[in-house]
Coordinates of C-alpha atoms in Angstrom, one line a residue:
M4 CA 39.2 149.0 51.8
V5 CA 39.2 152.5 50.2
T6 CA 36.9 153.3 47.3
S7 CA 37.2 156.5 45.5
L8 CA 35.6 158.1 42.5
I9 CA 37.3 160.6 40.1
G10 CA 35.7 162.8 37.5
V11 CA 32.3 161.2 37.4
A12 CA 29.1 163.2 37.6
P13 CA 26.8 162.1 40.6
S14 CA 24.1 160.9 38.3
A15 CA 26.5 158.7 36.3
A16 CA 28.1 157.5 39.5
S17 CA 24.9 156.4 41.0
A18 CA 24.0 154.4 37.9
A19 CA 27.2 152.4 37.7
V20 CA 29.3 152.6 40.9
T21 CA 27.8 150.2 43.4
P22 CA 29.1 148.2 46.3
A23 CA 28.7 145.1 44.1
L24 CA 31.2 146.6 41.6
T25 CA 33.8 147.5 44.2
D26 CA 33.4 144.2 45.9
A27 CA 33.8 142.3 42.6
V28 CA 36.9 144.3 41.6
T29 CA 38.4 143.8 45.1
A30 CA 37.8 140.1 45.1
K31 CA 39.5 139.7 41.7
L32 CA 42.4 141.9 42.8
L33 CA 43.0 139.9 45.9
G34 CA 43.0 136.7 43.9
V35 CA 45.5 138.0 41.4
A36 CA 47.7 139.4 44.3
K37 CA 47.5 136.0 46.1
L38 CA 46.2 137.7 49.3
S39 CA 43.4 136.6 51.5
T40 CA 40.3 138.8 51.5
A41 CA 40.3 138.8 55.3
D42 CA 43.9 140.0 55.6
A43 CA 44.0 142.6 52.8
R44 CA 40.4 143.9 52.2
R45 CA 41.1 147.0 54.3
D46 CA 44.3 147.6 52.4
T47 CA 42.9 147.8 48.9
R48 CA 41.9 150.9 46.9
V49 CA 39.4 150.8 44.0
T50 CA 39.3 154.0 42.0
V51 CA 36.5 154.3 39.4
S52 CA 37.7 157.0 37.1
R53 CA 35.0 156.7 34.3
T54 CA 31.5 155.4 34.0
S55 CA 28.8 155.4 31.3
G56 CA 25.6 153.4 31.7
R57 CA 26.6 149.9 32.6
W58 CA 30.3 150.4 32.0
A59 CA 33.0 151.4 34.5
F60 CA 36.8 151.9 34.1
G61 CA 39.4 152.5 36.8
T62 CA 42.3 151.1 38.8
A63 CA 42.5 148.6 41.6
V64 CA 45.5 148.6 44.0
A65 CA 46.5 146.3 46.8
L66 CA 48.4 148.5 49.2
A67 CA 51.5 147.1 50.9
P68 CA 53.0 147.6 54.4
R69 CA 55.6 150.4 54.6
Q70 CA 58.5 148.1 54.9
E71 CA 61.3 146.5 52.9
D72 CA 60.5 143.7 50.5
A73 CA 57.0 145.1 50.0
H74 CA 55.5 147.0 47.1
P75 CA 51.9 147.6 46.1
T76 CA 50.3 145.6 43.3
G77 CA 47.5 146.6 41.0
S78 CA 45.7 146.6 37.7
I79 CA 43.7 148.8 35.4
F80 CA 40.2 147.4 35.0
I81 CA 37.2 147.6 32.6
A82 CA 33.9 146.4 34.0
R83 CA 30.5 145.8 32.4
S84 CA 27.3 145.1 34.3
E85 CA 25.5 142.0 33.1
P86 CA 22.4 140.2 34.3
T87 CA 24.6 137.7 36.3
G88 CA 26.8 140.5 37.8
W89 CA 29.8 142.5 36.9
R90 CA 32.1 141.2 34.2
I91 CA 35.6 142.5 35.1
A92 CA 38.9 142.3 33.2
F93 CA 42.4 143.5 34.2
D94 CA 45.0 145.0 31.8
G95 CA 46.9 142.3 30.0
E96 CA 44.1 139.7 30.0
A97 CA 42.5 138.6 26.8
A98 CA 39.1 139.6 28.1
F99 CA 40.4 143.1 28.8
G100 CA 41.1 143.7 25.1
A101 CA 37.7 142.4 24.1
L102 CA 36.0 144.7 26.6
A103 CA 38.2 147.7 25.6
A104 CA 37.1 147.2 21.9
E105 CA 33.4 147.5 23.0
S106 CA 33.6 150.0 25.8
P107 CA 32.4 153.6 25.2
L108 CA 34.8 154.7 27.9
V109 CA 37.9 153.9 26.0
T110 CA 39.3 156.6 23.7
G111 CA 40.5 155.9 20.2
Q112 CA 44.1 156.3 21.1
E113 CA 43.8 154.0 24.1
R114 CA 42.0 151.4 22.0
N115 CA 45.0 151.0 19.7
V116 CA 47.0 149.8 22.7
L117 CA 44.5 148.2 25.0
T118 CA 43.0 145.9 22.4
T119 CA 46.3 144.2 21.6
T120 CA 45.9 140.5 21.9
P121 CA 48.2 139.1 24.6
T122 CA 51.2 137.3 23.0
P123 CA 53.0 134.2 24.2
L124 CA 55.5 135.0 27.0
Y125 CA 58.4 137.0 25.5
A126 CA 56.5 136.8 22.2
G127 CA 57.5 133.2 21.8
G128 CA 61.2 133.6 22.4
D129 CA 61.4 137.2 21.3
Y130 CA 63.0 139.5 23.9
R131 CA 62.9 142.7 22.0
T132 CA 61.0 145.6 23.7
G133 CA 61.8 148.7 21.7
M134 CA 62.3 150.5 25.0
A135 CA 64.8 153.1 26.1
L136 CA 65.9 153.4 29.7
P137 CA 63.4 155.4 31.8
F138 CA 65.5 158.7 31.7
G139 CA 66.8 161.1 29.1
V140 CA 68.6 159.6 26.1
G141 CA 72.3 160.6 26.3
Q142 CA 72.4 160.6 30.1
T143 CA 74.2 158.2 32.4
W144 CA 72.5 157.1 35.6
T145 CA 73.5 154.7 38.3
L146 CA 72.1 151.2 38.4
T147 CA 71.5 151.2 42.2
S148 CA 70.0 147.8 42.3
G149 CA 70.1 144.9 39.8
P150 CA 67.2 142.7 38.8
H151 CA 64.8 141.9 41.7
G152 CA 61.2 141.3 42.3
W153 CA 58.6 144.1 42.0
G154 CA 58.1 143.6 45.7
G155 CA 61.7 142.8 46.6
T156 CA 63.3 139.4 46.8
E157 CA 60.4 137.3 45.3
S158 CA 60.5 135.9 41.8
P159 CA 60.3 136.9 39.0
Y160 CA 63.1 139.4 39.0
S161 CA 61.1 142.0 37.0
S162 CA 62.6 145.2 38.3
I163 CA 65.7 147.4 38.6
D164 CA 66.4 150.6 40.5
L165 CA 68.0 153.7 38.8
A166 CA 69.1 157.1 40.1
G167 CA 71.1 160.1 39.1
G168 CA 71.3 162.4 36.1
D169 CA 68.7 165.1 36.1
Q170 CA 66.4 162.8 38.2
V171 CA 63.6 163.2 35.6
V172 CA 61.8 159.9 35.0
R173 CA 60.6 159.3 31.4
A174 CA 58.5 156.8 29.6
A175 CA 60.6 153.9 28.3
R176 CA 58.3 153.6 25.3
G177 CA 55.2 155.2 24.0
G178 CA 51.8 154.0 25.2
A179 CA 48.8 154.8 27.4
A180 CA 49.7 156.1 30.9
Y181 CA 47.7 155.6 34.1
T182 CA 48.2 156.8 37.7
M183 CA 47.9 153.7 39.9
C184 CA 48.4 155.7 43.1
Q185 CA 50.5 158.6 44.2
G186 CA 54.0 158.1 43.0
W187 CA 53.2 155.1 40.8
I188 CA 52.6 155.3 37.1
R189 CA 51.9 152.5 34.6
V190 CA 52.4 152.8 30.9
I191 CA 50.8 150.2 28.6
H192 CA 52.8 149.6 25.4
D193 CA 52.5 147.4 22.4
R194 CA 53.7 143.8 22.1
G195 CA 51.9 143.0 25.3
Y196 CA 54.3 144.9 27.5
S197 CA 53.8 147.5 30.1
T198 CA 56.2 149.3 32.5
D199 CA 55.8 150.5 36.1
Y200 CA 57.5 153.4 37.7
Y201 CA 57.3 153.8 41.5
H202 CA 58.6 156.1 44.3
L203 CA 58.1 159.2 42.0
W204 CA 57.9 162.7 43.3
N205 CA 55.8 165.2 41.3
S206 CA 54.4 162.4 39.2
I207 CA 51.9 163.4 36.5
S208 CA 48.2 162.6 37.0
V209 CA 47.0 160.6 34.0
N210 CA 43.9 158.6 33.2
G211 CA 44.8 156.9 29.8
A212 CA 46.7 159.8 28.3
S213 CA 48.8 159.0 25.3
V214 CA 52.5 159.5 26.0
G215 CA 55.4 159.2 23.7
Q216 CA 58.8 157.6 24.4
G217 CA 60.7 160.0 26.6
A218 CA 57.6 161.7 28.0
V219 CA 58.1 163.1 31.5
L220 CA 56.4 161.0 34.2
G221 CA 57.8 162.6 37.3
N222 CA 61.0 162.8 39.3
T223 CA 62.9 160.2 41.2
G224 CA 61.9 160.1 44.9
T225 CA 61.2 158.1 47.9
D226 CA 57.4 158.1 47.8
V227 CA 55.8 155.1 49.5
T228 CA 52.2 156.3 49.7
C229 CA 51.0 152.9 48.6
G230 CA 53.5 150.9 50.6
G231 CA 57.1 149.6 50.5
A232 CA 60.3 151.3 51.4
A233 CA 62.7 153.6 49.6
Y234 CA 66.1 154.7 50.9
G235 CA 67.5 157.5 48.7
R236 CA 65.7 158.9 45.8
H237 CA 65.4 156.6 42.8
V238 CA 62.9 155.0 40.4
H239 CA 61.7 151.5 40.9
F240 CA 61.3 150.3 37.2
G241 CA 59.3 147.1 36.5
L242 CA 58.6 145.2 33.4
R243 CA 55.2 143.4 32.8
Q244 CA 53.9 141.4 29.9
N245 CA 50.3 140.4 29.5
S246 CA 48.9 140.6 33.1
A247 CA 52.0 139.8 35.2
Y248 CA 55.5 140.9 36.0
V249 CA 58.1 139.0 34.0
P250 CA 61.8 138.5 34.3
I251 CA 63.6 141.6 33.1
A252 CA 66.8 139.6 32.5
D253 CA 67.6 139.0 28.8
H254 CA 65.4 141.9 27.7
D255 CA 67.0 144.9 26.0
I256 CA 66.3 148.3 27.6
G257 CA 68.1 151.3 26.2
K258 CA 70.5 148.9 24.3
W259 CA 71.5 147.2 27.5
V260 CA 70.7 143.5 28.1
L261 CA 69.8 143.0 31.8
A262 CA 71.2 140.0 33.6
N263 CA 70.4 138.4 36.9
G264 CA 73.0 137.9 39.7
A265 CA 73.3 135.2 42.3
A266 CA 70.5 136.8 44.3
A267 CA 68.0 139.6 44.1
Y268 CA 69.4 143.1 43.7
Q269 CA 72.6 141.8 42.2
G270 CA 73.4 141.2 38.5
G271 CA 73.7 144.1 36.1
A272 CA 73.5 145.0 32.4
R273 CA 75.6 144.5 29.3
H274 CA 76.1 146.7 26.2
G275 CA 78.1 144.8 23.7
S276 CA 81.0 143.5 25.7
A277 CA 80.8 146.3 28.3
W278 CA 79.4 145.3 31.7
A279 CA 77.8 147.5 34.3
G280 CA 77.2 146.0 37.7
V281 CA 75.3 147.4 40.7
G282 CA 76.7 150.9 41.4
G283 CA 77.9 151.2 37.8
G284 CA 76.7 153.8 35.3
V285 CA 74.4 152.9 32.4
Y286 CA 74.3 155.3 29.4
N287 CA 70.9 155.6 27.7
Y288 CA 71.6 154.9 24.1
G289 CA 67.9 155.1 23.2
A290 CA 65.6 152.3 22.0
L291 CA 66.9 149.4 19.9
G292 CA 64.7 149.1 16.8
L293 CA 63.0 145.9 16.2
N294 CA 65.1 145.2 13.1
Q295 CA 68.4 146.4 14.8
A296 CA 71.1 144.7 16.8
V297 CA 74.0 145.6 19.0
V298 CA 77.5 144.3 18.2
D299 CA 78.9 142.1 20.9
A300 CA 82.4 141.0 19.9
N301 CA 82.5 138.9 23.0
G302 CA 85.5 140.6 24.7
G303 CA 85.8 143.9 22.9
G304 CA 87.6 144.6 19.7
V305 CA 85.9 144.8 16.3
L306 CA 83.7 142.6 14.2
T307 CA 84.7 142.0 10.6
R308 CA 82.1 142.8 7.9
R309 CA 82.1 140.4 4.9
A310 CA 80.9 140.6 1.3
G311 CA 78.8 137.4 1.9
P312 CA 77.5 135.1 4.6
G313 CA 80.8 133.4 5.6
T314 CA 84.5 133.9 6.3
G315 CA 85.3 132.8 2.8
Y316 CA 84.0 136.1 1.5
G317 CA 86.3 139.1 1.5
S318 CA 86.5 141.7 4.3
V319 CA 84.7 145.0 3.6
G320 CA 85.4 146.7 6.8
S321 CA 84.7 146.3 10.5
L322 CA 82.3 147.4 13.3
A323 CA 83.2 148.5 16.8
D324 CA 82.0 146.5 19.8
G325 CA 78.7 148.1 21.0
A326 CA 77.8 149.6 17.6
T327 CA 74.2 149.6 16.5
V328 CA 73.4 148.0 13.1
T329 CA 70.2 147.5 11.1
V330 CA 69.5 144.0 9.8
S331 CA 67.9 143.6 6.3
C332 CA 67.6 139.8 6.3
S333 CA 69.5 136.7 7.2
A334 CA 71.0 133.5 5.7
N335 CA 73.0 130.5 6.7
G336 CA 76.8 130.5 6.3
T337 CA 79.9 129.4 8.2
S338 CA 79.4 128.5 11.9
H339 CA 80.8 130.6 14.8
T340 CA 80.6 130.8 18.5
G341 CA 79.8 133.9 20.4
R342 CA 78.7 134.9 23.9
Y343 CA 75.3 133.2 23.6
G344 CA 76.3 130.0 21.7
T345 CA 77.1 128.6 18.3
T346 CA 75.2 129.5 15.1
A347 CA 75.6 129.3 11.4
L348 CA 73.3 132.3 11.0
W349 CA 74.6 135.4 9.2
D350 CA 72.9 138.8 9.0
R351 CA 72.9 141.1 6.0
L352 CA 73.1 144.7 7.1
S353 CA 71.5 147.7 5.6
D354 CA 74.7 148.7 3.8
G355 CA 74.9 145.3 2.1
S356 CA 77.7 143.8 4.2
W357 CA 77.4 140.6 6.2
V358 CA 78.2 139.7 9.8
S359 CA 77.9 136.5 11.9
D360 CA 74.8 136.5 14.1
A361 CA 77.0 135.0 16.8
Y362 CA 78.4 138.5 17.5
L363 CA 75.1 140.4 17.5
W364 CA 72.5 140.8 20.2
T365 CA 69.1 140.9 18.4
G366 CA 66.8 139.6 21.1
V367 CA 65.7 136.8 18.8
N368 CA 67.1 133.3 18.4
G369 CA 66.9 133.3 14.7
P370 CA 66.4 135.8 11.8
V371 CA 65.5 139.3 13.1
N372 CA 64.0 140.5 9.8
G373 CA 63.3 137.4 7.8
W374 CA 65.4 135.3 5.4
C375 CA 67.2 136.7 2.4

């Protein structure tokens, strides 16, 4: 086990950082990582970055072997000393938000993100993320690996690998950023989501800094300081919700919907009817707004806009496959079948025209912006 202390005065450190704290954080970490204390205790790193009185804040990482199908796992923690011992919570847990609301170690900007109450998985059937791809908007990078586990072939398939462009890795959405270990940055966002970025070179050093969407986090690389393997520079990009990695498939990232393949590292992404498999290029269209949708004409072509919610209304124009639209509200109309099934739902767009929801990807199985 490695224990380190960053940016804490000796007097403060002696008051709050004790073997009991690091032992308690390590025990919780190993339980979450499903590792045995005997096997992994020497391969953990607890970094206490802030203390004040009976409060402590930092990161806990379970290092991994430097081999394929292995990646480090870790969490940001808040701890408070109580008469019965240390009370510890990891990012994404309900208790973490409660402690963040009370802790004097959490800045006002951090508190806005860290105190978010965990939502049901995928927000109860809502797969919207508001995220761009983790590189510059307007660039095309290569999807070097399709959905796979954070550590490789294990489930869930939470991660993808990307490389190319200017090799500058950027935050997929704004939030609070933390250095988990060298080459590994985590950004905690709203809606219960966070994103991980690993194998970075020249990664920034952050301890809760507020970053905007597109903020530079580092460069693609092959860094495996905390474990794993990397062949050829890339970013290993993972999606988390609440306190765990979640399937990245069906989520929209940069206006692409990720999809699993028959096995780990396969699959790809879809933008409208366009498909990019492993080795293909993905253009970063930017983030899809939470009241927006991407036209999927289910085979290319155009989508007819109507004067009302049904084919009995007159045509008022068309939309190209892959176009982005803003939805004002929804209503029921004539039934249609698209890529994701049959529905009678129609969406009223911001220009007053109507289109069938069967030919839109919104990330929600139902109205994206309420009923008309």
